[in-house]
Amino acid sequence: MRTGGKILKSVRANATGAGRVLARAWSKGFHKGENSMRIYSSAPRSLLLAGAFFGAMTLGAAAQQPASPPAAAAAAAPALPPGSPLIGRPDSEAAAKLAPVASPPIAAAPDKLPLAKLKVPAGFNIEVYAAGMANARSLAEGDKGTVFVGSRTVDKVYAIVNKDGKRSVKIVASGLYRPNGVAFKDGTLYIAELSKISKIDKIEDNLDSPPKPTMIYDNLPKDEAHGWKFIAIGPDNKLYVPVGQPGNNVLHDDAHGQIRRINLDGTGAEVVALGVRNSVGFDWNPENKQMYFTDNGRDWLSEDVPQDKLNRITKVGEDFGVPYCYQGNIPDPEFGWGHSCSEFTPPVGLMGPHAAALGMRFYTGSMFPKSFKNTIFVARHGSWNRSNKFGGDVVSVKLNKDGTVKSIEPFITGFLEDNKYLGRPVDVMQMKDGSLLVSDDWNGAVYRITYGKQKVATQ
């Protein structure tokens, strides 16, 4: 089990009284928090004991100093809640300006979407597929062409329905808690919330009056930090789900920092990958069925490193290094002692510093030019803890014959302008006709990319 126990015991052994109280508080606040997670203002404990702890640890030096007047004592800052993304932020003027970027609380009106700003390569077209879905996130397509859309900051799962040449949006589930992940198989919709996975059978036959989801698996942690789940069904007909670190950079236990797979009835859970910080997208190489997944690097190491990763699983149980090693070649300054990055499976490619590489899909369709066959499309949500934001786009990733990354090229740009977000792509999904959908949680919309002259359907 990976814990910070040894570190905490050392602190407690050298502290007395108030020092031990603060050490316990520190152990609870040991963690820090996707690149746009919500910050909760309620703090479990004040750090007013910090002065007492410091005095206990430096008693000899303090005894030689004159007592400061009570009025001159600076007020201690409130403690950050466990998992907060601000834990570990450097004490500098530049870093103080950086914090998670909150998405608008409601979906943008169709006429306010940044469609005119979005750019695609020559020969491609981009249109608004559907709008009005607050915090639109993960995507899955049903057998009858229904597109299901998960969310993270609201309680709903949406369905984009095509009927008589027109599209409409329905809510098929509500009252859920962070229903980010959606997957579809043989008529059944699977939904991943913060700490459980549920299903709705025959969903496309009941879009107007869907039954409530039935829980199939609930052995998942309830940590808010990196707690939202992406899910997908692999070529082995199993459901895959990641469990991220419960904070920014945490010596986690054996229930976190991994990817699991389960049978479609919720049984037979097993861990297939370790050392995973926060994966919000994966897919399988159509040629050899190997699983590829994006993984976000830690925050606050620097503005330029570490980069996010694209990883590949070649055998069950591989360890990808977190929190001991980042981007395959940077030992963590806190937890990397006693470890070498050579102990862990390196990434097949790097996706940019703090880019928040999320949803990804291999392209297997025939609509796009042949040069895009088996290309990976990756949605990069965009950075927040970087002075000059990076990402906020969709890129095409081409592989070498050995499965490593050959090139990364821009595919959709324009979500980021003047260091401000006009939109933030989250997931990509190939439709049955070969077109590509891209979700945008900032605007609550889904875009469709086609190639050549296409008949644009009405909304």
mmCIF file of C-alpha atoms in Angstrom, residues 96-452:
data_model
loop_
_atom_site.group_PDB
_atom_site.id
_atom_site.type_symbol
_atom_site.label_atom_id
_atom_site.label_comp_id
_atom_site.label_asym_id
_atom_site.label_seq_id
_atom_site.Cartn_x
_atom_site.Cartn_y
_atom_site.Cartn_z
ATOM 1 C CA ALA A 96 -0.958 33.658 -6.924
ATOM 2 C CA LYS A 97 -2.709 34.685 -10.143
ATOM 3 C CA LEU A 98 -3.266 31.058 -11.186
ATOM 4 C CA ALA A 99 -6.312 29.054 -10.168
ATOM 5 C CA PRO A 100 -8.783 26.658 -11.822
ATOM 6 C CA VAL A 101 -10.954 28.332 -14.444
ATOM 7 C CA ALA A 102 -14.619 27.852 -13.589
ATOM 8 C CA SER A 103 -16.915 27.037 -16.507
ATOM 9 C CA PRO A 104 -20.022 29.176 -17.031
ATOM 10 C CA PRO A 105 -22.943 27.753 -14.982
ATOM 11 C CA ILE A 106 -25.329 27.569 -17.925
ATOM 12 C CA ALA A 107 -25.012 26.534 -21.566
ATOM 13 C CA ALA A 108 -24.343 29.222 -24.134
ATOM 14 C CA ALA A 109 -27.121 30.250 -26.485
ATOM 15 C CA PRO A 110 -26.659 28.839 -30.000
ATOM 16 C CA ASP A 111 -25.948 32.301 -31.426
ATOM 17 C CA LYS A 112 -23.206 32.840 -28.830
ATOM 18 C CA LEU A 113 -21.164 29.752 -29.709
ATOM 19 C CA PRO A 114 -17.649 30.453 -31.070
ATOM 20 C CA LEU A 115 -18.215 28.532 -34.307
ATOM 21 C CA ALA A 116 -16.855 31.355 -36.492
ATOM 22 C CA LYS A 117 -13.605 31.284 -34.486
ATOM 23 C CA LEU A 118 -12.994 27.552 -34.816
ATOM 24 C CA LYS A 119 -10.603 26.492 -37.542
ATOM 25 C CA VAL A 120 -10.191 23.060 -39.175
ATOM 26 C CA PRO A 121 -7.812 21.877 -41.943
ATOM 27 C CA ALA A 122 -8.624 22.571 -45.573
ATOM 28 C CA GLY A 123 -11.412 20.361 -46.912
ATOM 29 C CA PHE A 124 -12.989 19.837 -43.475
ATOM 30 C CA ASN A 125 -16.189 21.416 -42.194
ATOM 31 C CA ILE A 126 -17.335 22.164 -38.651
ATOM 32 C CA GLU A 127 -20.904 22.759 -37.521
ATOM 33 C CA VAL A 128 -22.877 22.895 -34.294
ATOM 34 C CA TYR A 129 -24.373 19.436 -33.801
ATOM 35 C CA ALA A 130 -26.362 20.294 -30.656
ATOM 36 C CA ALA A 131 -26.370 22.978 -27.972
ATOM 37 C CA GLY A 132 -28.064 23.794 -24.681
ATOM 38 C CA MET A 133 -26.442 20.994 -22.629
ATOM 39 C CA ALA A 134 -24.806 22.560 -19.594
ATOM 40 C CA ASN A 135 -21.312 21.155 -18.979
ATOM 41 C CA ALA A 136 -21.419 18.679 -21.917
ATOM 42 C CA ARG A 137 -18.607 16.147 -21.406
ATOM 43 C CA SER A 138 -18.192 12.466 -22.390
ATOM 44 C CA LEU A 139 -19.826 11.068 -25.529
ATOM 45 C CA ALA A 140 -21.272 7.691 -26.564
ATOM 46 C CA GLU A 141 -23.379 6.687 -29.577
ATOM 47 C CA GLY A 142 -26.315 4.269 -29.384
ATOM 48 C CA ASP A 143 -27.293 1.608 -31.888
ATOM 49 C CA LYS A 144 -30.021 3.858 -33.326
ATOM 50 C CA GLY A 145 -27.817 6.934 -33.638
ATOM 51 C CA THR A 146 -28.674 8.592 -30.340
ATOM 52 C CA VAL A 147 -25.697 10.482 -28.901
ATOM 53 C CA PHE A 148 -25.469 10.344 -25.111
ATOM 54 C CA VAL A 149 -23.649 13.135 -23.286
ATOM 55 C CA GLY A 150 -22.415 13.050 -19.694
ATOM 56 C CA SER A 151 -21.686 16.016 -17.426
ATOM 57 C CA ARG A 152 -19.524 16.771 -14.413
ATOM 58 C CA THR A 153 -20.739 19.894 -12.625
ATOM 59 C CA VAL A 154 -24.456 19.258 -13.176
ATOM 60 C CA ASP A 155 -26.544 16.183 -12.363
ATOM 61 C CA LYS A 156 -27.721 15.220 -15.859
ATOM 62 C CA VAL A 157 -27.110 12.848 -18.742
ATOM 63 C CA TYR A 158 -28.380 14.100 -22.085
ATOM 64 C CA ALA A 159 -29.474 12.393 -25.292
ATOM 65 C CA ILE A 160 -29.181 14.056 -28.695
ATOM 66 C CA VAL A 161 -31.962 12.506 -30.751
ATOM 67 C CA ASN A 162 -32.185 12.462 -34.546
ATOM 68 C CA LYS A 163 -35.728 12.256 -35.858
ATOM 69 C CA ASP A 164 -37.130 13.188 -39.263
ATOM 70 C CA GLY A 165 -33.948 15.010 -40.182
ATOM 71 C CA LYS A 166 -33.971 17.169 -37.072
ATOM 72 C CA ARG A 167 -32.058 16.972 -33.793
ATOM 73 C CA SER A 168 -33.361 17.603 -30.315
ATOM 74 C CA VAL A 169 -31.928 17.237 -26.807
ATOM 75 C CA LYS A 170 -33.589 15.213 -24.075
ATOM 76 C CA ILE A 171 -32.580 14.572 -20.460
ATOM 77 C CA VAL A 172 -32.472 10.818 -19.851
ATOM 78 C CA ALA A 173 -31.143 10.865 -16.279
ATOM 79 C CA SER A 174 -30.991 13.494 -13.555
ATOM 80 C CA GLY A 175 -30.340 13.730 -9.842
ATOM 81 C CA LEU A 176 -26.957 12.067 -10.355
ATOM 82 C CA TYR A 177 -23.620 13.052 -8.825
ATOM 83 C CA ARG A 178 -20.912 13.914 -11.349
ATOM 84 C CA PRO A 179 -22.212 11.633 -14.142
ATOM 85 C CA ASN A 180 -19.180 12.317 -16.327
ATOM 86 C CA GLY A 181 -18.722 8.921 -17.998
ATOM 87 C CA VAL A 182 -21.076 7.305 -20.504
ATOM 88 C CA ALA A 183 -20.709 4.126 -22.572
ATOM 89 C CA PHE A 184 -23.123 2.097 -24.698
ATOM 90 C CA LYS A 185 -23.358 -1.583 -25.551
ATOM 91 C CA ASP A 186 -26.181 -3.765 -26.952
ATOM 92 C CA GLY A 187 -28.972 -1.367 -26.069
ATOM 93 C CA THR A 188 -27.670 -0.515 -22.600
ATOM 94 C CA LEU A 189 -26.360 2.860 -21.463
ATOM 95 C CA TYR A 190 -23.701 2.761 -18.737
ATOM 96 C CA ILE A 191 -23.195 5.844 -16.554
ATOM 97 C CA ALA A 192 -20.216 6.517 -14.281
ATOM 98 C CA GLU A 193 -20.746 8.863 -11.353
ATOM 99 C CA LEU A 194 -18.204 9.873 -8.726
ATOM 100 C CA SER A 195 -18.350 6.620 -6.772
ATOM 101 C CA LYS A 196 -20.542 4.197 -8.707
ATOM 102 C CA ILE A 197 -21.475 2.853 -12.130
ATOM 103 C CA SER A 198 -25.088 2.291 -13.186
ATOM 104 C CA LYS A 199 -26.935 1.165 -16.300
ATOM 105 C CA ILE A 200 -30.199 1.787 -18.133
ATOM 106 C CA ASP A 201 -31.362 -1.096 -20.314
ATOM 107 C CA LYS A 202 -33.182 -0.519 -23.633
ATOM 108 C CA ILE A 203 -32.565 3.199 -23.294
ATOM 109 C CA GLU A 204 -33.229 4.081 -26.943
ATOM 110 C CA ASP A 205 -36.680 2.492 -26.714
ATOM 111 C CA ASN A 206 -37.538 4.684 -23.736
ATOM 112 C CA LEU A 207 -36.034 8.097 -24.394
ATOM 113 C CA ASP A 208 -39.273 9.919 -23.520
ATOM 114 C CA SER A 209 -39.749 8.080 -20.221
ATOM 115 C CA PRO A 210 -36.451 6.406 -19.286
ATOM 116 C CA PRO A 211 -36.316 4.245 -16.149
ATOM 117 C CA LYS A 212 -33.996 5.178 -13.296
ATOM 118 C CA PRO A 213 -30.430 3.858 -13.546
ATOM 119 C CA THR A 214 -29.662 0.547 -11.836
ATOM 120 C CA MET A 215 -26.375 0.436 -9.920
ATOM 121 C CA ILE A 216 -23.971 -2.357 -10.941
ATOM 122 C CA TYR A 217 -20.727 -1.345 -9.195
ATOM 123 C CA ASP A 218 -20.047 0.941 -6.238
ATOM 124 C CA ASN A 219 -16.626 -0.058 -4.951
ATOM 125 C CA LEU A 220 -15.106 3.293 -5.933
ATOM 126 C CA PRO A 221 -13.550 6.010 -3.736
ATOM 127 C CA LYS A 222 -15.557 9.166 -3.053
ATOM 128 C CA ASP A 223 -12.708 11.667 -3.344
ATOM 129 C CA GLU A 224 -13.684 14.861 -5.148
ATOM 130 C CA ALA A 225 -10.184 15.471 -6.479
ATOM 131 C CA HIS A 226 -9.973 13.658 -9.840
ATOM 132 C CA GLY A 227 -13.091 11.759 -8.814
ATOM 133 C CA TRP A 228 -15.078 12.158 -12.022
ATOM 134 C CA LYS A 229 -14.893 9.065 -14.195
ATOM 135 C CA PHE A 230 -14.461 8.336 -17.901
ATOM 136 C CA ILE A 231 -15.659 4.881 -18.965
ATOM 137 C CA ALA A 232 -15.469 2.821 -22.136
ATOM 138 C CA ILE A 233 -16.037 -0.768 -23.190
ATOM 139 C CA GLY A 234 -12.997 -2.585 -24.519
ATOM 140 C CA PRO A 235 -12.647 -5.218 -27.248
ATOM 141 C CA ASP A 236 -12.779 -7.812 -24.447
ATOM 142 C CA ASN A 237 -16.368 -6.712 -23.734
ATOM 143 C CA LYS A 238 -15.378 -5.354 -20.320
ATOM 144 C CA LEU A 239 -16.026 -1.942 -18.828
ATOM 145 C CA TYR A 240 -12.915 0.123 -18.048
ATOM 146 C CA VAL A 241 -12.863 2.881 -15.427
ATOM 147 C CA PRO A 242 -9.980 5.010 -14.053
ATOM 148 C CA VAL A 243 -9.512 5.977 -10.402
ATOM 149 C CA GLY A 244 -7.292 9.048 -10.191
ATOM 150 C CA GLN A 245 -5.068 10.316 -7.432
ATOM 151 C CA PRO A 246 -7.037 11.984 -4.587
ATOM 152 C CA GLY A 247 -5.085 15.202 -5.059
ATOM 153 C CA ASN A 248 -2.427 16.879 -7.136
ATOM 154 C CA ASN A 249 0.595 14.865 -6.078
ATOM 155 C CA VAL A 250 -0.219 12.217 -3.504
ATOM 156 C CA LEU A 251 1.429 9.089 -2.154
ATOM 157 C CA HIS A 252 -1.856 7.284 -2.651
ATOM 158 C CA ASP A 253 -3.139 3.978 -1.309
ATOM 159 C CA ASP A 254 -3.883 0.879 -3.366
ATOM 160 C CA ALA A 255 -7.428 2.038 -4.245
ATOM 161 C CA HIS A 256 -6.248 5.071 -6.259
ATOM 162 C CA GLY A 257 -3.960 5.954 -9.160
ATOM 163 C CA GLN A 258 -5.103 3.134 -11.437
ATOM 164 C CA ILE A 259 -7.360 1.867 -14.221
ATOM 165 C CA ARG A 260 -9.730 -1.003 -13.484
ATOM 166 C CA ARG A 261 -11.907 -3.217 -15.639
ATOM 167 C CA ILE A 262 -15.087 -5.043 -14.695
ATOM 168 C CA ASN A 263 -17.600 -7.319 -16.353
ATOM 169 C CA LEU A 264 -20.697 -5.625 -17.728
ATOM 170 C CA ASP A 265 -22.711 -6.880 -14.754
ATOM 171 C CA GLY A 266 -20.291 -5.241 -12.315
ATOM 172 C CA THR A 267 -18.441 -8.400 -11.256
ATOM 173 C CA GLY A 268 -14.826 -9.479 -11.671
ATOM 174 C CA ALA A 269 -13.076 -6.172 -10.978
ATOM 175 C CA GLU A 270 -9.312 -6.142 -11.543
ATOM 176 C CA VAL A 271 -6.591 -3.513 -11.864
ATOM 177 C CA VAL A 272 -5.002 -3.283 -15.314
ATOM 178 C CA ALA A 273 -2.724 -0.252 -14.846
ATOM 179 C CA LEU A 274 -0.992 1.485 -11.921
ATOM 180 C CA GLY A 275 0.792 4.818 -11.498
ATOM 181 C CA VAL A 276 -2.006 6.788 -13.198
ATOM 182 C CA ARG A 277 -2.620 10.331 -11.970
ATOM 183 C CA ASN A 278 -5.803 11.404 -13.801
ATOM 184 C CA SER A 279 -6.965 9.734 -17.005
ATOM 185 C CA VAL A 280 -10.124 11.112 -18.633
ATOM 186 C CA GLY A 281 -9.881 9.331 -21.978
ATOM 187 C CA PHE A 282 -8.818 6.052 -23.558
ATOM 188 C CA ASP A 283 -9.345 3.841 -26.599
ATOM 189 C CA TRP A 284 -7.927 0.699 -28.222
ATOM 190 C CA ASN A 285 -5.619 0.504 -31.203
ATOM 191 C CA PRO A 286 -7.689 -1.130 -33.965
ATOM 192 C CA GLU A 287 -4.648 -2.977 -35.294
ATOM 193 C CA ASN A 288 -3.391 -4.754 -32.166
ATOM 194 C CA LYS A 289 -6.111 -4.003 -29.550
ATOM 195 C CA GLN A 290 -3.617 -2.377 -27.170
ATOM 196 C CA MET A 291 -5.168 0.219 -24.888
ATOM 197 C CA TYR A 292 -3.974 3.830 -25.099
ATOM 198 C CA PHE A 293 -4.884 6.452 -22.498
ATOM 199 C CA THR A 294 -4.224 10.099 -21.751
ATOM 200 C CA ASP A 295 -2.909 11.073 -18.325
ATOM 201 C CA ASN A 296 -2.584 14.560 -16.838
ATOM 202 C CA GLY A 297 0.729 15.522 -15.241
ATOM 203 C CA ARG A 298 1.040 17.081 -11.784
ATOM 204 C CA ASP A 299 0.672 20.786 -11.050
ATOM 205 C CA TRP A 300 3.047 23.306 -9.443
ATOM 206 C CA LEU A 301 6.335 21.667 -10.457
ATOM 207 C CA SER A 302 6.863 24.426 -13.035
ATOM 208 C CA GLU A 303 4.953 26.133 -15.820
ATOM 209 C CA ASP A 304 6.604 24.018 -18.523
ATOM 210 C CA VAL A 305 6.935 20.578 -16.932
ATOM 211 C CA PRO A 306 5.759 17.976 -16.567
ATOM 212 C CA GLN A 307 3.922 17.379 -19.814
ATOM 213 C CA ASP A 308 0.743 15.342 -20.024
ATOM 214 C CA LYS A 309 1.235 11.845 -21.374
ATOM 215 C CA LEU A 310 -0.140 9.420 -23.908
ATOM 216 C CA ASN A 311 0.375 5.930 -22.473
ATOM 217 C CA ARG A 312 -0.024 2.409 -23.833
ATOM 218 C CA ILE A 313 -0.840 -0.732 -21.869
ATOM 219 C CA THR A 314 0.913 -3.817 -23.236
ATOM 220 C CA LYS A 315 0.302 -6.105 -20.256
ATOM 221 C CA VAL A 316 -1.945 -6.164 -17.222
ATOM 222 C CA GLY A 317 -0.493 -4.471 -14.158
ATOM 223 C CA GLU A 318 1.989 -2.094 -15.776
ATOM 224 C CA ASP A 319 3.031 0.840 -13.591
ATOM 225 C CA PHE A 320 3.278 4.261 -15.255
ATOM 226 C CA GLY A 321 5.184 5.921 -12.443
ATOM 227 C CA VAL A 322 2.936 8.439 -10.674
ATOM 228 C CA PRO A 323 3.690 9.891 -8.125
ATOM 229 C CA TYR A 324 7.361 8.854 -8.294
ATOM 230 C CA CYS A 325 8.073 9.856 -11.892
ATOM 231 C CA TYR A 326 6.419 12.243 -14.353
ATOM 232 C CA GLN A 327 6.473 12.413 -18.175
ATOM 233 C CA GLY A 328 8.691 9.340 -18.115
ATOM 234 C CA ASN A 329 11.918 11.113 -17.236
ATOM 235 C CA ILE A 330 11.368 13.530 -14.324
ATOM 236 C CA PRO A 331 11.706 12.091 -10.806
ATOM 237 C CA ASP A 332 9.233 13.792 -8.501
ATOM 238 C CA PRO A 333 11.131 16.124 -6.115
ATOM 239 C CA GLU A 334 9.049 14.954 -3.143
ATOM 240 C CA PHE A 335 8.377 11.262 -3.760
ATOM 241 C CA GLY A 336 10.989 10.326 -6.336
ATOM 242 C CA TRP A 337 13.743 9.686 -3.787
ATOM 243 C CA GLY A 338 14.828 6.055 -3.907
ATOM 244 C CA HIS A 339 13.197 5.507 -7.286
ATOM 245 C CA SER A 340 14.355 5.706 -10.885
ATOM 246 C CA CYS A 341 12.101 6.549 -13.809
ATOM 247 C CA SER A 342 13.524 3.437 -15.500
ATOM 248 C CA GLU A 343 11.450 1.327 -13.069
ATOM 249 C CA PHE A 344 8.229 2.410 -14.781
ATOM 250 C CA THR A 345 6.596 2.137 -18.201
ATOM 251 C CA PRO A 346 7.426 5.280 -20.215
ATOM 252 C CA PRO A 347 4.794 7.156 -22.240
ATOM 253 C CA VAL A 348 4.550 6.627 -25.987
ATOM 254 C CA GLY A 349 4.278 10.393 -26.403
ATOM 255 C CA LEU A 350 4.046 13.714 -24.589
ATOM 256 C CA MET A 351 0.979 15.936 -25.008
ATOM 257 C CA GLY A 352 2.226 19.311 -23.790
ATOM 258 C CA PRO A 353 2.648 21.088 -20.444
ATOM 259 C CA HIS A 354 -0.534 21.200 -18.356
ATOM 260 C CA ALA A 355 -2.539 20.734 -21.576
ATOM 261 C CA ALA A 356 -5.257 18.682 -19.827
ATOM 262 C CA ALA A 357 -5.304 16.019 -22.544
ATOM 263 C CA LEU A 358 -8.669 14.307 -22.033
ATOM 264 C CA GLY A 359 -10.881 12.412 -24.510
ATOM 265 C CA MET A 360 -9.230 10.449 -27.324
ATOM 266 C CA ARG A 361 -10.333 8.096 -30.095
ATOM 267 C CA PHE A 362 -8.635 6.165 -32.881
ATOM 268 C CA TYR A 363 -10.154 7.143 -36.221
ATOM 269 C CA THR A 364 -11.315 4.091 -38.161
ATOM 270 C CA GLY A 365 -13.870 5.704 -40.484
ATOM 271 C CA SER A 366 -13.776 6.223 -44.236
ATOM 272 C CA MET A 367 -15.100 9.810 -44.497
ATOM 273 C CA PHE A 368 -11.758 11.488 -43.767
ATOM 274 C CA PRO A 369 -8.738 11.180 -46.121
ATOM 275 C CA LYS A 370 -6.753 7.920 -45.906
ATOM 276 C CA SER A 371 -3.904 9.756 -44.163
ATOM 277 C CA PHE A 372 -6.122 9.944 -41.061
ATOM 278 C CA LYS A 373 -6.714 6.201 -40.857
ATOM 279 C CA ASN A 374 -5.872 4.989 -37.335
ATOM 280 C CA THR A 375 -4.911 8.519 -36.294
ATOM 281 C CA ILE A 376 -5.722 9.356 -32.671
ATOM 282 C CA PHE A 377 -7.785 12.489 -32.121
ATOM 283 C CA VAL A 378 -7.173 14.006 -28.678
ATOM 284 C CA ALA A 379 -9.163 16.790 -27.010
ATOM 285 C CA ARG A 380 -6.923 19.053 -24.927
ATOM 286 C CA HIS A 381 -9.089 20.902 -22.429
ATOM 287 C CA GLY A 382 -6.407 23.521 -21.803
ATOM 288 C CA SER A 383 -4.208 24.568 -18.914
ATOM 289 C CA TRP A 384 -5.047 26.694 -15.888
ATOM 290 C CA ASN A 385 -1.857 26.678 -13.806
ATOM 291 C CA ARG A 386 0.223 28.265 -16.526
ATOM 292 C CA SER A 387 0.609 32.024 -17.117
ATOM 293 C CA ASN A 388 0.352 31.534 -20.890
ATOM 294 C CA LYS A 389 -2.390 28.975 -21.359
ATOM 295 C CA PHE A 390 -1.636 25.927 -23.467
ATOM 296 C CA GLY A 391 -4.001 23.500 -25.194
ATOM 297 C CA GLY A 392 -7.674 24.290 -25.648
ATOM 298 C CA ASP A 393 -7.749 22.443 -28.968
ATOM 299 C CA VAL A 394 -8.119 19.094 -30.709
ATOM 300 C CA VAL A 395 -4.996 17.508 -32.178
ATOM 301 C CA SER A 396 -4.363 14.557 -34.486
ATOM 302 C CA VAL A 397 -1.703 12.127 -33.291
ATOM 303 C CA LYS A 398 -0.027 9.817 -35.790
ATOM 304 C CA LEU A 399 1.898 6.763 -34.625
ATOM 305 C CA ASN A 400 5.097 5.063 -35.732
ATOM 306 C CA LYS A 401 5.061 1.360 -36.606
ATOM 307 C CA ASP A 402 6.202 0.549 -33.076
ATOM 308 C CA GLY A 403 3.179 2.343 -31.622
ATOM 309 C CA THR A 404 5.007 5.425 -30.347
ATOM 310 C CA VAL A 405 4.015 8.951 -31.330
ATOM 311 C CA LYS A 406 5.309 10.109 -34.708
ATOM 312 C CA SER A 407 3.667 13.544 -34.865
ATOM 313 C CA ILE A 408 1.102 15.776 -33.200
ATOM 314 C CA GLU A 409 -0.700 18.210 -35.494
ATOM 315 C CA PRO A 410 -3.433 20.797 -34.824
ATOM 316 C CA PHE A 411 -6.882 19.736 -36.008
ATOM 317 C CA ILE A 412 -9.319 22.167 -34.382
ATOM 318 C CA THR A 413 -8.044 25.485 -33.068
ATOM 319 C CA GLY A 414 -9.709 28.716 -31.958
ATOM 320 C CA PHE A 415 -10.996 27.724 -28.529
ATOM 321 C CA LEU A 416 -8.228 29.848 -26.973
ATOM 322 C CA GLU A 417 -7.855 33.512 -27.914
ATOM 323 C CA ASP A 418 -5.817 36.243 -26.209
ATOM 324 C CA ASN A 419 -5.065 33.826 -23.366
ATOM 325 C CA LYS A 420 -8.794 33.404 -22.667
ATOM 326 C CA TYR A 421 -11.054 30.451 -23.375
ATOM 327 C CA LEU A 422 -13.868 30.756 -25.895
ATOM 328 C CA GLY A 423 -14.567 27.062 -25.397
ATOM 329 C CA ARG A 424 -12.936 23.974 -23.886
ATOM 330 C CA PRO A 425 -13.033 20.643 -25.749
ATOM 331 C CA VAL A 426 -13.474 17.560 -23.555
ATOM 332 C CA ASP A 427 -14.237 14.451 -25.604
ATOM 333 C CA VAL A 428 -14.128 13.259 -29.194
ATOM 334 C CA MET A 429 -16.179 10.485 -30.762
ATOM 335 C CA GLN A 430 -16.331 8.991 -34.240
ATOM 336 C CA MET A 431 -19.882 8.503 -35.488
ATOM 337 C CA LYS A 432 -20.980 5.577 -37.602
ATOM 338 C CA ASP A 433 -20.903 7.709 -40.761
ATOM 339 C CA GLY A 434 -17.239 8.594 -40.170
ATOM 340 C CA SER A 435 -17.793 12.147 -38.955
ATOM 341 C CA LEU A 436 -16.268 13.295 -35.667
ATOM 342 C CA LEU A 437 -18.057 14.838 -32.690
ATOM 343 C CA VAL A 438 -16.357 17.099 -30.154
ATOM 344 C CA SER A 439 -17.910 18.137 -26.843
ATOM 345 C CA ASP A 440 -17.327 21.558 -25.260
ATOM 346 C CA ASP A 441 -18.187 21.812 -21.567
ATOM 347 C CA TRP A 442 -17.488 25.574 -21.461
ATOM 348 C CA ASN A 443 -20.390 26.280 -23.860
ATOM 349 C CA GLY A 444 -22.496 23.183 -23.293
ATOM 350 C CA ALA A 445 -22.340 22.192 -26.940
ATOM 351 C CA VAL A 446 -21.273 19.415 -29.312
ATOM 352 C CA TYR A 447 -19.681 20.130 -32.704
ATOM 353 C CA ARG A 448 -19.541 17.872 -35.762
ATOM 354 C CA ILE A 449 -16.601 17.700 -38.176
ATOM 355 C CA THR A 450 -17.074 16.331 -41.681
ATOM 356 C CA TYR A 451 -14.918 16.173 -44.790
ATOM 357 C CA GLY A 452 -15.865 17.299 -48.292
#
